[in-house]
Short mmCIF file of C-alpha atoms and ligand atoms in Angstrom, two decimals:
data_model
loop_
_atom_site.label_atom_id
_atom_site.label_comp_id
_atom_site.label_asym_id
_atom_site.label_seq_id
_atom_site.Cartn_x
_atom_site.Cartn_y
_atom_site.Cartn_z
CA UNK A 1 -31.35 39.83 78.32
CA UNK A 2 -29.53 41.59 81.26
CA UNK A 3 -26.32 43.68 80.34
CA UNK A 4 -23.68 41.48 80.28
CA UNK A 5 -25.42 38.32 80.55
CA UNK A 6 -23.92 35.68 77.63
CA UNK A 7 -26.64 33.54 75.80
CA UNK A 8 -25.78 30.08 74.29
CA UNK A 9 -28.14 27.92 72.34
CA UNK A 10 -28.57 24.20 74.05
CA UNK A 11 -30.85 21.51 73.15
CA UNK A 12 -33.07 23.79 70.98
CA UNK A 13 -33.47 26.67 73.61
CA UNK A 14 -31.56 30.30 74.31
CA UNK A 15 -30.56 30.49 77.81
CA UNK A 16 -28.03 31.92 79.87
CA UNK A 17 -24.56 30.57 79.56
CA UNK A 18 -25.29 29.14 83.90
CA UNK A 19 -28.36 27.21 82.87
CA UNK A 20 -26.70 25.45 80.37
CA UNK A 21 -25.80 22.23 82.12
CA UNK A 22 -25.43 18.63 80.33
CA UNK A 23 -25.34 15.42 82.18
CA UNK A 24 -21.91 14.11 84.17
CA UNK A 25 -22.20 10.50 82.73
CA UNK A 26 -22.85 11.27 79.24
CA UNK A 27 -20.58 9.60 76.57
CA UNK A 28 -19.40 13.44 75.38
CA UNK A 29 -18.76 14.22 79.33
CA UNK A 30 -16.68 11.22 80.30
CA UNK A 31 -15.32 10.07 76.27
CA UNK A 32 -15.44 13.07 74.47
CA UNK A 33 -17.97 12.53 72.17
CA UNK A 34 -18.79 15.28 70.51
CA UNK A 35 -18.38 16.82 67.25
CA UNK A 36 -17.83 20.43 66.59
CA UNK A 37 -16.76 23.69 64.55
CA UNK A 38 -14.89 26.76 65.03
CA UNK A 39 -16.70 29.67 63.05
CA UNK A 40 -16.11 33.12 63.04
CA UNK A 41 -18.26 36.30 62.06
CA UNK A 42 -16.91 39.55 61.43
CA UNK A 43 -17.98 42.73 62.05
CA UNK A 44 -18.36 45.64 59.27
CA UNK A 45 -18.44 49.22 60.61
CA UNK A 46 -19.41 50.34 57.38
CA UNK A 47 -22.58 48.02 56.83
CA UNK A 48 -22.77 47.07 60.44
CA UNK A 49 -23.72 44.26 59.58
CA UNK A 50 -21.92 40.87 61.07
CA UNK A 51 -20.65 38.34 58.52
CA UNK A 52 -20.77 34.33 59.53
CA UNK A 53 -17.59 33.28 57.56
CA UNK A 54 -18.31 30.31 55.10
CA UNK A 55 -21.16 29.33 57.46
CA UNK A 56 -22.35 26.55 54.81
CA UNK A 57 -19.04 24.98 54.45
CA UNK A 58 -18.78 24.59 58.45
CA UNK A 59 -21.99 23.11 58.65
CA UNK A 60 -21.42 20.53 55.51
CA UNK A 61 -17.77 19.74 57.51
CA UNK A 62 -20.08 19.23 60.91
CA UNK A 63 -22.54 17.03 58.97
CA UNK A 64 -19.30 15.22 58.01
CA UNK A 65 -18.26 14.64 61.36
CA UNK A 66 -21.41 13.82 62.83
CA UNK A 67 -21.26 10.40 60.08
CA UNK A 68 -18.39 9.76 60.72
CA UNK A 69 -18.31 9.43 64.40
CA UNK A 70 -21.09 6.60 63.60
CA UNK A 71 -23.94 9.69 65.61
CA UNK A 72 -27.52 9.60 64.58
CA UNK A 73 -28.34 11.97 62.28
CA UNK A 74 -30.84 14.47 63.48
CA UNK A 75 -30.11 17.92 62.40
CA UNK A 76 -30.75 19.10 58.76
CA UNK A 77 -28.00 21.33 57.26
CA UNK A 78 -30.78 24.83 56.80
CA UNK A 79 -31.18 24.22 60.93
CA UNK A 80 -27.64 23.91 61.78
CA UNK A 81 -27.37 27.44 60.10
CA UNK A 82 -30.11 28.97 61.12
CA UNK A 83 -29.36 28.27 65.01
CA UNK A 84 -25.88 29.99 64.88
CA UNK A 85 -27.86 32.60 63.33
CA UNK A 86 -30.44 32.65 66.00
CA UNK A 87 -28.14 32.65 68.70
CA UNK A 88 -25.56 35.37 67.81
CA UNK A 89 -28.88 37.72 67.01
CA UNK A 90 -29.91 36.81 70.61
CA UNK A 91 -26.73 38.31 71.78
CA UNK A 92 -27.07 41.40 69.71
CA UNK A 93 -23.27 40.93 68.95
CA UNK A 94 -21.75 44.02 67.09
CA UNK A 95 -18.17 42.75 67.12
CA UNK A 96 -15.91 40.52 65.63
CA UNK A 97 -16.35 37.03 67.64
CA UNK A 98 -15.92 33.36 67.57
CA UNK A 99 -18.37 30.47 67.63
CA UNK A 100 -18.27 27.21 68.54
CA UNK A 101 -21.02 24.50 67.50
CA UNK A 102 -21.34 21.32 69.27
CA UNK A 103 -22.96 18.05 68.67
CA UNK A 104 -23.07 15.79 71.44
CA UNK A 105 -23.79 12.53 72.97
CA UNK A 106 -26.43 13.23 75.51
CA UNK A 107 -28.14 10.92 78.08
CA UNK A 108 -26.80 7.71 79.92
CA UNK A 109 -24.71 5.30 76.79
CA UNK A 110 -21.50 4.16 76.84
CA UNK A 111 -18.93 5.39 74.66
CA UNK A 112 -20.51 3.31 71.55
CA UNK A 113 -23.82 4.95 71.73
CA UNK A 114 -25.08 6.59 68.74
CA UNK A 115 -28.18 8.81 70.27
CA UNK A 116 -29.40 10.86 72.22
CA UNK A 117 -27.96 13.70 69.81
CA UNK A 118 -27.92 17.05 71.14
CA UNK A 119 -26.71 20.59 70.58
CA UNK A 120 -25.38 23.37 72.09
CA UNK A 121 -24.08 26.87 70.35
CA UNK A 122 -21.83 28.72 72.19
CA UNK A 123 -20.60 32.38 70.76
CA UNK A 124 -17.76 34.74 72.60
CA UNK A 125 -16.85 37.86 71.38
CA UNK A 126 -13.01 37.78 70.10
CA UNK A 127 -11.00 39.86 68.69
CA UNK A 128 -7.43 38.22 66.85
CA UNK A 129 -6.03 35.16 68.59
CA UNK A 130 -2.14 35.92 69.01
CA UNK A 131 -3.55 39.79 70.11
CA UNK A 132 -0.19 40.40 71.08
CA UNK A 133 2.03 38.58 68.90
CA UNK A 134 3.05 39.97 65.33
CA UNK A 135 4.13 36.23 64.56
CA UNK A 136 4.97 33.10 66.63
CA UNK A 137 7.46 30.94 67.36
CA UNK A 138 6.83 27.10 67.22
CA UNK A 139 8.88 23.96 67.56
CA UNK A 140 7.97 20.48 65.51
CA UNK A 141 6.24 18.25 68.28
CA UNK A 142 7.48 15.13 69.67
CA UNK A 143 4.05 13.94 69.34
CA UNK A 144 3.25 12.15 65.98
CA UNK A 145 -0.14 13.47 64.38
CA UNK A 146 -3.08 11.13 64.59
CA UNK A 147 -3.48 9.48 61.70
CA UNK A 148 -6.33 7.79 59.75
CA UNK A 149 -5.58 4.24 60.76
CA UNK A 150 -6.43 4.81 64.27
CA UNK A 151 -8.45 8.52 64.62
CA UNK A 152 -9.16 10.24 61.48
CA UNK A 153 -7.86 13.63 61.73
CA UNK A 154 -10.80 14.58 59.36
CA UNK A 155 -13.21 14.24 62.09
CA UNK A 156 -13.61 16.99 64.36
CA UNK A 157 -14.13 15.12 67.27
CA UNK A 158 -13.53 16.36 70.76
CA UNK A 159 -11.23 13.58 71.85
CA UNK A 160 -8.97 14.05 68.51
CA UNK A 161 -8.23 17.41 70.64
CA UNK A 162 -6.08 15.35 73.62
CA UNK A 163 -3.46 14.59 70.72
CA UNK A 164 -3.56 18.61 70.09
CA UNK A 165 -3.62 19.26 73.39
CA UNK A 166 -0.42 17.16 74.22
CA UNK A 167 1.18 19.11 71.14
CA UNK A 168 0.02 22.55 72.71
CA UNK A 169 1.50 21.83 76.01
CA UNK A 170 4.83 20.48 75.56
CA UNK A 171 4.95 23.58 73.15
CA UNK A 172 4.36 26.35 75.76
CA UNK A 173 6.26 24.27 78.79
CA UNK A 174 9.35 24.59 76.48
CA UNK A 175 8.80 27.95 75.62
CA UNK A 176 7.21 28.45 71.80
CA UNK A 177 4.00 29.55 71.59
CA UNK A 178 2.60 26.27 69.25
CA UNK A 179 4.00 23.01 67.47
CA UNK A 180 3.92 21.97 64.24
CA UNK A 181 2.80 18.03 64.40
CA UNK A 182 4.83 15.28 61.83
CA UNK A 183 3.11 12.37 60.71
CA UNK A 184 2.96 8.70 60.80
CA UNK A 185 5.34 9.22 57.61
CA UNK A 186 7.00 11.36 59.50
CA UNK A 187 6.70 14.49 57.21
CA UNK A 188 4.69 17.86 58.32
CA UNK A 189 0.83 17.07 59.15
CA UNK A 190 -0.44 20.57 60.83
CA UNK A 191 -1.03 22.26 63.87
CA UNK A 192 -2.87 21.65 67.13
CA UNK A 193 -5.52 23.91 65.95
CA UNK A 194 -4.39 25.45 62.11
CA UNK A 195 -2.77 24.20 59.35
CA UNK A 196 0.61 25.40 57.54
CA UNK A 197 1.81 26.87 54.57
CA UNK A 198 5.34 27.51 53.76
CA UNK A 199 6.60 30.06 51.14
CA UNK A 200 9.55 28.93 48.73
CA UNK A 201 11.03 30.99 45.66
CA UNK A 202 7.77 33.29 45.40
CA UNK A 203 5.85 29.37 45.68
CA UNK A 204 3.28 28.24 48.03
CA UNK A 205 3.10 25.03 49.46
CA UNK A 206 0.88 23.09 51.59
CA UNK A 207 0.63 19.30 53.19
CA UNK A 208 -1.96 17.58 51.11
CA UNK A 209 -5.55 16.27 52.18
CA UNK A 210 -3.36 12.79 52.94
CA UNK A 211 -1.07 14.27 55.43
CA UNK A 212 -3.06 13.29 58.32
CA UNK A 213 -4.76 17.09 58.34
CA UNK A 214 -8.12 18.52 59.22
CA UNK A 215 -9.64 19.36 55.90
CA UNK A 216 -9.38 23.02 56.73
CA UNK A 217 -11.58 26.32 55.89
CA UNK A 218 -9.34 28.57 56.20
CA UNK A 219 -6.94 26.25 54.23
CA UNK A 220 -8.83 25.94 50.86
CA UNK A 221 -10.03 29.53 51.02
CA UNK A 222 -6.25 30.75 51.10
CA UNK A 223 -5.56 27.90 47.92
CA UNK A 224 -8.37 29.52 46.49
CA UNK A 225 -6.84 33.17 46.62
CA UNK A 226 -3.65 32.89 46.59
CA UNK A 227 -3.91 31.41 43.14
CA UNK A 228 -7.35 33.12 41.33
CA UNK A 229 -6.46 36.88 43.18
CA UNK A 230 -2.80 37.01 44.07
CA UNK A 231 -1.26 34.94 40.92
CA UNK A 232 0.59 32.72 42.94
CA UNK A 233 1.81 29.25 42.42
CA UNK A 234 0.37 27.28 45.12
CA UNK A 235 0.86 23.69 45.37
CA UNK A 236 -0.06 20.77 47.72
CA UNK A 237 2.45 17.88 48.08
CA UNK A 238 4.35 16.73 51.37
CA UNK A 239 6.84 18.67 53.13
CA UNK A 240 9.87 17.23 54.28
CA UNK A 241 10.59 18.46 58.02
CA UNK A 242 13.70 20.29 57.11
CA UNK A 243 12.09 22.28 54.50
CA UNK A 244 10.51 24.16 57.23
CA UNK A 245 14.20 25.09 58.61
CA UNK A 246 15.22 26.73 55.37
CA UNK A 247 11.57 28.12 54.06
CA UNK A 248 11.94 31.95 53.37
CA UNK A 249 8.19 32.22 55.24
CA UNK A 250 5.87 30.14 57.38
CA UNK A 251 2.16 30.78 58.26
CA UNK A 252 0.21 28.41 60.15
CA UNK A 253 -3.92 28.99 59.78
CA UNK A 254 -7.35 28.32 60.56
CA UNK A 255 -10.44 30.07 62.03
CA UNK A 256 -9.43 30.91 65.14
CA UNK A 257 -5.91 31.95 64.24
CA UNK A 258 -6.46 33.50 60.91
CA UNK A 259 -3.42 33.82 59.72
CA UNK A 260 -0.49 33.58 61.89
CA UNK A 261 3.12 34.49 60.78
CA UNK A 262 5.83 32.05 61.62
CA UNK A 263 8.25 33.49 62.68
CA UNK A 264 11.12 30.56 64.17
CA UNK A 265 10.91 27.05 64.03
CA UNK A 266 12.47 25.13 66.84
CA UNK A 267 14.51 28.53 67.40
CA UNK A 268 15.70 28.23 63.79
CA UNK A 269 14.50 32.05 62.30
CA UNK A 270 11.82 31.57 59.22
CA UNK A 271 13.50 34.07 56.75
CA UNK A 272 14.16 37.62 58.00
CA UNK A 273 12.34 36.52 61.37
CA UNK A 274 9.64 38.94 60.25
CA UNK A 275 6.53 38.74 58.85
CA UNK A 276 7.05 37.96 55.00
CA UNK A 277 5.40 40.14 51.91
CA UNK A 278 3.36 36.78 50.39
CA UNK A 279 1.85 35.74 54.16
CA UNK A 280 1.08 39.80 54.39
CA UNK A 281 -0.53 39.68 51.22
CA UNK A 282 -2.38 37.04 51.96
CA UNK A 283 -3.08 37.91 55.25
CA UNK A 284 -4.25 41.19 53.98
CA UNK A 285 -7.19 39.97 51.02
CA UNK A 286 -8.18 37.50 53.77
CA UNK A 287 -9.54 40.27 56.39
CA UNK A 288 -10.65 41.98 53.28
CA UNK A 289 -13.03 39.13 52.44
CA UNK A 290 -14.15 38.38 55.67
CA UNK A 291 -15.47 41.55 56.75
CA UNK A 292 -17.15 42.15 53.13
CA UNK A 293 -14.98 44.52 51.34
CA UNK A 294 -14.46 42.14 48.56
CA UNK A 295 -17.56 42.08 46.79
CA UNK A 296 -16.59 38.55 44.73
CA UNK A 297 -16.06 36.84 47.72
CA UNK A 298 -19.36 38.04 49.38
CA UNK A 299 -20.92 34.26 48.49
CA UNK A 300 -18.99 33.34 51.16
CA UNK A 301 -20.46 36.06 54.00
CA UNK A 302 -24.08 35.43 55.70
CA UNK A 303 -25.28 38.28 56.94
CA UNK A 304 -26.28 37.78 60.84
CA UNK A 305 -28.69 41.33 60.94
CA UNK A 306 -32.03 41.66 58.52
CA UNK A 307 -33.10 39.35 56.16
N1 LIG B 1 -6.39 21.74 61.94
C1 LIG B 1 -6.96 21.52 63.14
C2 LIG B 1 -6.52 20.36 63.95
C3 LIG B 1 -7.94 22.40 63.61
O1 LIG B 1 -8.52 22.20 64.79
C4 LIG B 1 -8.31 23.51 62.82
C5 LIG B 1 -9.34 24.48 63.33
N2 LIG B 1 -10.64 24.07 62.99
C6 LIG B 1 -7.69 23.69 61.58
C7 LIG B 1 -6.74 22.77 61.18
C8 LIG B 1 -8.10 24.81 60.68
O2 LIG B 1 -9.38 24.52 60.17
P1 LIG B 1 -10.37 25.68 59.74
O3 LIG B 1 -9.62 26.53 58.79
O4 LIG B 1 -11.50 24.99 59.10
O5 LIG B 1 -10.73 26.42 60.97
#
């Protein structure tokens, strides 16, 4: 590999990023057909070794997907690891980054094909997603979540990403820097890309599994921690839409954006308008864990270097 040059995995090979070209009139080129995840692997100084984040659960969510969207099955779980392994050796990363894995329909069918399934992994080095940002501001969209009646949110399929994508934009043209999505029932589904957690009297609460969500990583691992390690009450039920107006903190997560402090909501300021002691705690085991230093939590790490 030339300095500088950025490897991806496609269709079983490691080639430069260039060569890596798919078909115009594929179903995944013209109808979004594709399935994919977000991972992330984190760099330890200490160790320097690179951790995969909960590299088993992405894969089971991705195996998940690719039923779902009705494509063949063709990859076994122990190969859809080992290739993001593969490739983020390849590119001798030594830093934190992110990952995306993407199955796709390949070759000439229409947008009901099922085959030809195909691959491509696709690492970039990245450091925290809101680099600059202590915390964000976000409105509630005037776009309704997709819901499972007509595009299960569960799925993470590329075209589920135009609804997040029409969320994003109105967001940014009106000045926040993301949305918070209702749902059908018109109380609080998630993000574009991360899912949210409001703080309440010392409690934590989350949408449910039912509120038209992505069944999120980064979701159950902060469920998991915030009540085993940090002895809080955490509880998943619906949120009404003004509860998010009077919360005394906000976070929205997910892989890419960790966790994000909330900071105003539709201008209205979360709490103190800073970034509250439970999200900080939280926000603080969670780097802890994913870089390693939490020994416990180590069952979750795969080590990218030896082995
Ligand atoms: N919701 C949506 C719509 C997402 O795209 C993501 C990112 N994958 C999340 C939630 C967070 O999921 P995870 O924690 O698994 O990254």
């Amino acid at each position: 590999m030339s300095k500088g040059e950025r490897l991806i995995w496609f269709k079983g090979n490691i080639v430069p990023v260039e060569s890596a070209k798919i078909n115009v009139l594929s179903p995944s080129s013209q109808f979004g057909a594709n399935v994919f995840e977000g991972l992330r692997a984190y760099w330890n100084v200490y160790e320097k070794q690179l951790y995969v984040f909960r590299l088993l659960e992405h894969v089971n969510r991705l195996q998940d997907s690719i039923k779902m969207a009705g494509f063949e099955t063709v990859f076994t779980n122990a190969f859809l690891q080992q290739s993001v392994i593969d490739i983020i050796r390849a590119n001798n990363f030594q830093e934190d980054l992110i990952c995306r894995q993407t199955v796709f329909l390949d070759g000439f069918g229409s947008w009901s094909a099922t085959g030809p399934v195909e691959m491509f992994i696709a690492p970039m080095a990245k450091g925290r997603y809101y680099e600059k940002l202590q915390g964000i501001d976000v409105c509630i969209s005037s776009w309704e979540r997709i819901n499972e009646k007509s595009l299960s949110p569960k799925i993470k399929l590329g075209a589920n990403y135009m609804n997040s994508r029409m969320g994003q934009l109105e967001a940014v043209r009106n000045g926040y820097d993301s949305a918070i999505f209702l749902n059908q029932e018109g109380t609080v589904s998630e993000g574009p890309g991360s899912c949210v957690f409001i703080v309440k009297d010392d409690i934590l609460i989350t949408p449910p599994l039912t509120a038209s969500i992505l069944d999120s990583i980064t979701r159950s691992t902060i469920i998991d921690i915030a009540s085993n390690d940090l002895g809080l009450k955490v509880i998943e039920r619906d949120v009404e839409k003004d509860e998010l107006y009077v919360a005394d903190e906000i976070f929205m997560c997910g892989t890419a954006v960790e966790v994000a402090p909330v900071f105003s909501v539709d201008k209205v300021q979360v709490g103190q308008g800073t970034e509250g002691r439970i999200t900080l705690n939280i926000k603080n085991l969670y780097f802890d864990i994913v870089r390693g230093k939490v020994k416990k939590y180590k069952k979750w790490l795969t080590p990218v270097y030896g082995g």
